[in-house]
mmCIF file of C-alpha atoms and ligand atoms in Angstrom:
data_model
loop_
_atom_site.group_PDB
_atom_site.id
_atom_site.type_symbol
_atom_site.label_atom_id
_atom_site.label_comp_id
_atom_site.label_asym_id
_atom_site.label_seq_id
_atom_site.Cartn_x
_atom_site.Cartn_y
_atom_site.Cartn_z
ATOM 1 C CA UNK A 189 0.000 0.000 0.000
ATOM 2 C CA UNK A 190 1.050 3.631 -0.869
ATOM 3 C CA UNK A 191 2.377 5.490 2.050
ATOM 4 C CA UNK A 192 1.207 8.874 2.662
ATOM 5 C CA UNK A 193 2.097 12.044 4.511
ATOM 6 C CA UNK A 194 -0.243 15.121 5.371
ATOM 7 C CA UNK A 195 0.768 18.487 5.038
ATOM 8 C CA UNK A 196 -0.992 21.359 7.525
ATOM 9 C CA UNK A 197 -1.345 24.269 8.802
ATOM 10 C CA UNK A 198 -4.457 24.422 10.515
ATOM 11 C CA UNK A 199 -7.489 22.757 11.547
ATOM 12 C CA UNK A 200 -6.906 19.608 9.385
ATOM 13 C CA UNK A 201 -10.127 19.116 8.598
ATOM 14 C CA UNK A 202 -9.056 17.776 5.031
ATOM 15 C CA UNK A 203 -6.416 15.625 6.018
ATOM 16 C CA UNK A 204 -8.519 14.117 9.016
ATOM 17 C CA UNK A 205 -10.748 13.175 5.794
ATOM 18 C CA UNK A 206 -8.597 11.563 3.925
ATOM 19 C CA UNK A 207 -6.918 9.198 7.116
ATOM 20 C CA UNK A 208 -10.592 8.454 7.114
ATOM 21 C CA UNK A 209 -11.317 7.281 3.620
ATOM 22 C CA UNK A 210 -7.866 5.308 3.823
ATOM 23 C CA UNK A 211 -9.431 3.397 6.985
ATOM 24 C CA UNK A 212 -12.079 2.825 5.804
ATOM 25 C CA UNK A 213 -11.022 1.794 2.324
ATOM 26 C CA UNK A 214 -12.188 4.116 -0.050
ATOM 27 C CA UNK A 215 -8.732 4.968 -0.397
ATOM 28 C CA UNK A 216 -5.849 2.875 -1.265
ATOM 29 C CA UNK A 217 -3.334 4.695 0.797
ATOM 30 C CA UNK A 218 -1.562 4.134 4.251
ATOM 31 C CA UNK A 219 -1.367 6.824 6.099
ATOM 32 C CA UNK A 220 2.065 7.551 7.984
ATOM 33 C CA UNK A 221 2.790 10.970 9.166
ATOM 34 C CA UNK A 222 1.708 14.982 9.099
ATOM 35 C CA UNK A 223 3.916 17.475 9.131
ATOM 36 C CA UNK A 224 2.772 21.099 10.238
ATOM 37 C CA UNK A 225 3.838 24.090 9.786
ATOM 38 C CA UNK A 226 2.601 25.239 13.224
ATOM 39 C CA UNK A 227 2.436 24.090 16.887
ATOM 40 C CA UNK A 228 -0.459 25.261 17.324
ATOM 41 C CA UNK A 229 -2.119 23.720 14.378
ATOM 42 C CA UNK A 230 -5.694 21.999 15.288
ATOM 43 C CA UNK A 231 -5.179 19.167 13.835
ATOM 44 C CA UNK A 232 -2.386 18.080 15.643
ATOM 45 C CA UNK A 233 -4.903 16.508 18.007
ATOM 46 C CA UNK A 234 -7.159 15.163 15.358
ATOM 47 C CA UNK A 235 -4.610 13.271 13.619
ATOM 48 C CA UNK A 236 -2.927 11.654 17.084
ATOM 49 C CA UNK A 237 -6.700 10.935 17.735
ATOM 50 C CA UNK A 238 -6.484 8.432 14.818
ATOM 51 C CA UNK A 239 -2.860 7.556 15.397
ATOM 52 C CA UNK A 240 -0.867 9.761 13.146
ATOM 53 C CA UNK A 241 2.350 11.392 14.624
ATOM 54 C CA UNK A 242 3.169 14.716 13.393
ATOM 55 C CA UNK A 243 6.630 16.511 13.375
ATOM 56 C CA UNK A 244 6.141 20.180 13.534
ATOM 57 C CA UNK A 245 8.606 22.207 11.201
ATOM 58 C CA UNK A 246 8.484 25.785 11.594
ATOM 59 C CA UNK A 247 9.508 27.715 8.514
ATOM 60 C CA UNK A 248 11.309 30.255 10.982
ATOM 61 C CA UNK A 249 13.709 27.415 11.944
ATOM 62 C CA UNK A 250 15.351 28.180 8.150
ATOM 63 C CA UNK A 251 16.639 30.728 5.970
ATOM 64 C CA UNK A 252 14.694 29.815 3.055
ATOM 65 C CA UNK A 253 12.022 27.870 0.961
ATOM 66 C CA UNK A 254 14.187 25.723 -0.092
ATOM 67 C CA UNK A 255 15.773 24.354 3.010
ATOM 68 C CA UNK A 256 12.056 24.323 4.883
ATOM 69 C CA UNK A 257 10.845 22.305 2.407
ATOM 70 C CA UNK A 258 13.416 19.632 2.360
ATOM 71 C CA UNK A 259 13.697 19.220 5.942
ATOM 72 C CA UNK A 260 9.537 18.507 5.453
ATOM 73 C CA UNK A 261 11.233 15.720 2.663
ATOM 74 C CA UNK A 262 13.195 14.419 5.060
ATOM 75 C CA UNK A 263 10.644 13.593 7.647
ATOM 76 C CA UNK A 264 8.614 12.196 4.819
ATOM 77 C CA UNK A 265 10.975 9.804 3.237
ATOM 78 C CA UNK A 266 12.227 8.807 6.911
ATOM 79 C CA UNK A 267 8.809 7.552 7.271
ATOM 80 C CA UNK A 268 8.915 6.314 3.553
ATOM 81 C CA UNK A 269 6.121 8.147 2.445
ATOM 82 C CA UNK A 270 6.135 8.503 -1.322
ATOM 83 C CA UNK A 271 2.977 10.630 -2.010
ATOM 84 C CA UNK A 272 2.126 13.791 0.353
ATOM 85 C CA UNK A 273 -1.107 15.461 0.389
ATOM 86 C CA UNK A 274 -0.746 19.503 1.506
ATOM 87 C CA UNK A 275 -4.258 19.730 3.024
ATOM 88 C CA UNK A 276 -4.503 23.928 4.132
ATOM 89 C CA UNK A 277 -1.066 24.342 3.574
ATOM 90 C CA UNK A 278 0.292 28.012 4.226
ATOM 91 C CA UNK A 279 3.540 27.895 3.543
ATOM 92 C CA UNK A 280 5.369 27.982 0.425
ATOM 93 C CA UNK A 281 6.768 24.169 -0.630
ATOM 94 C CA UNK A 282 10.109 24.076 -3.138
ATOM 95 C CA UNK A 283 9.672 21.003 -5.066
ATOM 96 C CA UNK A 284 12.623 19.428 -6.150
ATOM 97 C CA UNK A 285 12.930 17.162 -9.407
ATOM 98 C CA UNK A 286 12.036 14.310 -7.036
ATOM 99 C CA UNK A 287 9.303 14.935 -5.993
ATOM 100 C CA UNK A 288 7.431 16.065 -8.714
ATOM 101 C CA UNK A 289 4.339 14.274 -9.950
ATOM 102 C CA UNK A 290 3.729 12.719 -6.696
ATOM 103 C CA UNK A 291 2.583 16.085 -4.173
ATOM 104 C CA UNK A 292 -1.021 17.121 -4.377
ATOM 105 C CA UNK A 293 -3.452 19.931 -3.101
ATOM 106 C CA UNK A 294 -6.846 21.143 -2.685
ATOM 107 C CA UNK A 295 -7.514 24.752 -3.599
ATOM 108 C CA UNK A 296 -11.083 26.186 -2.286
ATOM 109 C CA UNK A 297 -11.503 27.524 -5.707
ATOM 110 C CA UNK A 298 -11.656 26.898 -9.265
ATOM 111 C CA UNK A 299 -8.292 27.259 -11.407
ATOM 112 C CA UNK A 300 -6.704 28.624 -12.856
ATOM 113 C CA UNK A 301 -8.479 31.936 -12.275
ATOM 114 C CA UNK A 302 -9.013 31.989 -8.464
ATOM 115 C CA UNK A 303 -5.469 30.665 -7.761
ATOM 116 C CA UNK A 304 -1.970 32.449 -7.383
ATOM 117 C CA UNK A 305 0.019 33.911 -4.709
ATOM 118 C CA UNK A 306 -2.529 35.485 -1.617
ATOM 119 C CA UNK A 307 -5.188 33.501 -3.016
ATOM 120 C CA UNK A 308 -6.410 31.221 -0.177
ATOM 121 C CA UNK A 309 -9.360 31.137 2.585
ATOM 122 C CA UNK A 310 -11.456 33.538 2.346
ATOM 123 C CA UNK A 311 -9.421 35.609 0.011
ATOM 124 C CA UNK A 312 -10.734 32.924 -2.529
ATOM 125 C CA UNK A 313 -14.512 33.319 -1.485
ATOM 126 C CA UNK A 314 -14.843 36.925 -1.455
ATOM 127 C CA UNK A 315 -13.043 37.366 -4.594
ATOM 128 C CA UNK A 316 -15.272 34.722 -6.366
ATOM 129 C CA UNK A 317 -18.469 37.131 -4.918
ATOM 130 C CA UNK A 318 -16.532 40.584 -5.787
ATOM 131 C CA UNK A 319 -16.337 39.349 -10.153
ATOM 132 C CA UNK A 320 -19.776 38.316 -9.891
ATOM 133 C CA UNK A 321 -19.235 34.577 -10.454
ATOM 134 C CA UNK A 322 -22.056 32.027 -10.979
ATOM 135 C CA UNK A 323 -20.229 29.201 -10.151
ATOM 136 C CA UNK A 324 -17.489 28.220 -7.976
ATOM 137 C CA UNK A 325 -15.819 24.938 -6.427
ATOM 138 C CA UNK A 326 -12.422 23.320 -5.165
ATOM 139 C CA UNK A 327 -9.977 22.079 -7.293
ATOM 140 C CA UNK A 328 -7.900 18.982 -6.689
ATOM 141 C CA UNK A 329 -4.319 19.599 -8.275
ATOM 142 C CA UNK A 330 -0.775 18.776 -8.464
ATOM 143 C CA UNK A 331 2.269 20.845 -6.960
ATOM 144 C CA UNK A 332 4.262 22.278 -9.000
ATOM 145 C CA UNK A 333 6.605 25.372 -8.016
ATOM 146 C CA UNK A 334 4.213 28.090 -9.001
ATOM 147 C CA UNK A 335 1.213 28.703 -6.762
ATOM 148 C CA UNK A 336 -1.538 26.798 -7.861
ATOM 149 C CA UNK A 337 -0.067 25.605 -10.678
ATOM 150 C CA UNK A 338 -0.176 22.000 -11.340
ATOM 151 C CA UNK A 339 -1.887 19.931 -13.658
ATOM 152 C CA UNK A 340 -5.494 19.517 -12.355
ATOM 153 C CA UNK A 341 -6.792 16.301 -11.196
ATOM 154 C CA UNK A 342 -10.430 16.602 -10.351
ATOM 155 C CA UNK A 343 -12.922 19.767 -10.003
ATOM 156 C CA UNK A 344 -16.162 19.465 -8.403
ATOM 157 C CA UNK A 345 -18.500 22.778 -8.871
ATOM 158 C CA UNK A 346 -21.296 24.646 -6.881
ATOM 159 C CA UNK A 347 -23.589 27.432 -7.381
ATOM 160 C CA UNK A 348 -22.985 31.096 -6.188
ATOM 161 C CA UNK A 349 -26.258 32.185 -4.712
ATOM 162 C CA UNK A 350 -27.501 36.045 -4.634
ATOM 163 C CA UNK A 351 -27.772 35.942 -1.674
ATOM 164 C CA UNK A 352 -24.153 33.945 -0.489
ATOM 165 C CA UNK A 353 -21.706 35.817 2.033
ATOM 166 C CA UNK A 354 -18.185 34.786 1.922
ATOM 167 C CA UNK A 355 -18.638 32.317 4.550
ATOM 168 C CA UNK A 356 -22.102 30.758 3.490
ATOM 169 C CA UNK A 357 -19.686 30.312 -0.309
ATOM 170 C CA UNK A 358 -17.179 28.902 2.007
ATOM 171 C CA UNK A 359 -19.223 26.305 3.704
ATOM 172 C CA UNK A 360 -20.941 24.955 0.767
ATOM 173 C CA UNK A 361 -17.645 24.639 -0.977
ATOM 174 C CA UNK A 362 -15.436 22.945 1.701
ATOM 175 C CA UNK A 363 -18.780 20.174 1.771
ATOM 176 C CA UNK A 364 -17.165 19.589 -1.921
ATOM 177 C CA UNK A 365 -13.686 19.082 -1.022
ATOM 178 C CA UNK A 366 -14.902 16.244 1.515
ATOM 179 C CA UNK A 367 -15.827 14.283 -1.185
ATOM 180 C CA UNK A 368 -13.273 15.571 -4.010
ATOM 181 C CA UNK A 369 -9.888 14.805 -2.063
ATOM 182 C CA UNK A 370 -10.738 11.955 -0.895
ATOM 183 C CA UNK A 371 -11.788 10.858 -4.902
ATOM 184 C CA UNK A 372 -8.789 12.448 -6.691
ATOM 185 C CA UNK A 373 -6.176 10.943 -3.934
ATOM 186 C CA UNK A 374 -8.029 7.262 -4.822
ATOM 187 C CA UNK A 375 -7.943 7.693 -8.701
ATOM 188 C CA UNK A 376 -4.624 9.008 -8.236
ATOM 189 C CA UNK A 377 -2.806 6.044 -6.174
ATOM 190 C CA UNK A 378 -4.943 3.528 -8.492
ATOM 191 C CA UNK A 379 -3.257 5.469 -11.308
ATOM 192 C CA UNK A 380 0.373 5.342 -9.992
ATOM 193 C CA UNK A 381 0.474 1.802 -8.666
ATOM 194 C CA UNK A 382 2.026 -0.953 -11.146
ATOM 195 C CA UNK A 383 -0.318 -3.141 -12.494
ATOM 196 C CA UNK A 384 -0.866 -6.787 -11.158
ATOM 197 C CA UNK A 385 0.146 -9.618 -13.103
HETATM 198 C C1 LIG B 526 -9.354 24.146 2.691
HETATM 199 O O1 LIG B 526 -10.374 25.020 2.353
HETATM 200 C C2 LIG B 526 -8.486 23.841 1.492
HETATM 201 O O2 LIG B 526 -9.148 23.950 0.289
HETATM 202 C C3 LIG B 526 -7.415 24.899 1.589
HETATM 203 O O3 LIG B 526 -7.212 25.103 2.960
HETATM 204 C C4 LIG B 526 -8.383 24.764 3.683
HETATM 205 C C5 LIG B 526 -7.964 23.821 4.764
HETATM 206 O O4 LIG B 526 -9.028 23.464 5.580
HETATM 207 N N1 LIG B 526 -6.239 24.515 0.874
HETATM 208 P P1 LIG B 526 -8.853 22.273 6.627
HETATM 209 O O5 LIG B 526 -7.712 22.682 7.553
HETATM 210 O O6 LIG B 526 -8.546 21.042 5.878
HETATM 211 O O7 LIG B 526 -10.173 22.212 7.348
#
């Protein structure tokens, strides 16, 4: 089975979703570690609740992107992870030749228009309200080194109401990502994995 790692900032609401779908086997991943960005991320707690360990690397602990994101790498591939999922995310992730192909993300937005640096949250929401949108959704996608970049691996879409705020857009859109990570991530290991003779 396909070892996994979260990536966090926050609540983990996202990745708590995912270690979920993997238990329960709706996804065909193990899931091995979270790193975070923050002590004080919330879903620290989650995650130990369902027996993940997380290693907390604080981007002030470096003097760049670069070496940040490969002492995240080196957690990762210590705990011989070879896919990680960046579920809320803040910080900016270098991704070296190795890694590429195999780190994904969920963006509360559709791309490639809502997307790019200072683009996340609510940022995403009210902007989507501000240009008068019809439609908006999350987008499942693969991490490349420009924000929001990546090839895009699933979309799901909702309807922008007259009458939405940014938050009543927000909670109808992160019900969407519950059921869009958890998809992408299982047509995405089914994808990867060698076939069986
Ligand atoms: C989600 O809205 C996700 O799309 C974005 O960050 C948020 C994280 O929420 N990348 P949670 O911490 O998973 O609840």
């Amino acid at each position: 089975m396909t070892k996994v790692a979260f990536f966090i900032s926050g609540t983990g609401g996202n990745a708590l979703n995912l270690v979920r779908a993997c238990r329960e086997g709706r996804v065909p991943g193990e899931p091995v570690l979270c790193i975070t960005s923050s002590p004080k991320a919330g879903g620290i707690e989650k995650l130990a609740a369902e027996g993940i360990r997380s290693v907390v690397v604080e981007r002030k602990a470096f003097d760049s992107d670069e070496a940040h994101s490969e002492a995240c790498y080196r957690e990762v591939e210590t705990a011989g992870a070879s896919i990680i999922c960046l579920a809320g995310w803040l910080k900016k992730l270098w991704v070296p030749p190795r890694w590429e192909g195999r780190i994904l993300n969920i963006h509360p937005g559709l791309l490639p228009k809502f997307g790019g640096a200072g683009m996340y949250g609510m940022h995403v929401h009210r902007a989507v309200l501000a240009a008068g949108e019809s439609e908006s959704g999350c987008t499942v996608h693969l991490v490349d080194n420009e924000f929001d970049h990546g090839r895009v691996l699933l979309e799901r879409r909702v309807s922008v109401r007259s009458d939405d705020t940014p938050e009543s857009l927000q909670a109808r859109v992160y019900a969407e990502e519950m059921k869009a990570y958890p998809e992408a991530l299982a047509a995405f290991l089914v994808a990867i994995s060698p076939a069986q003779p």
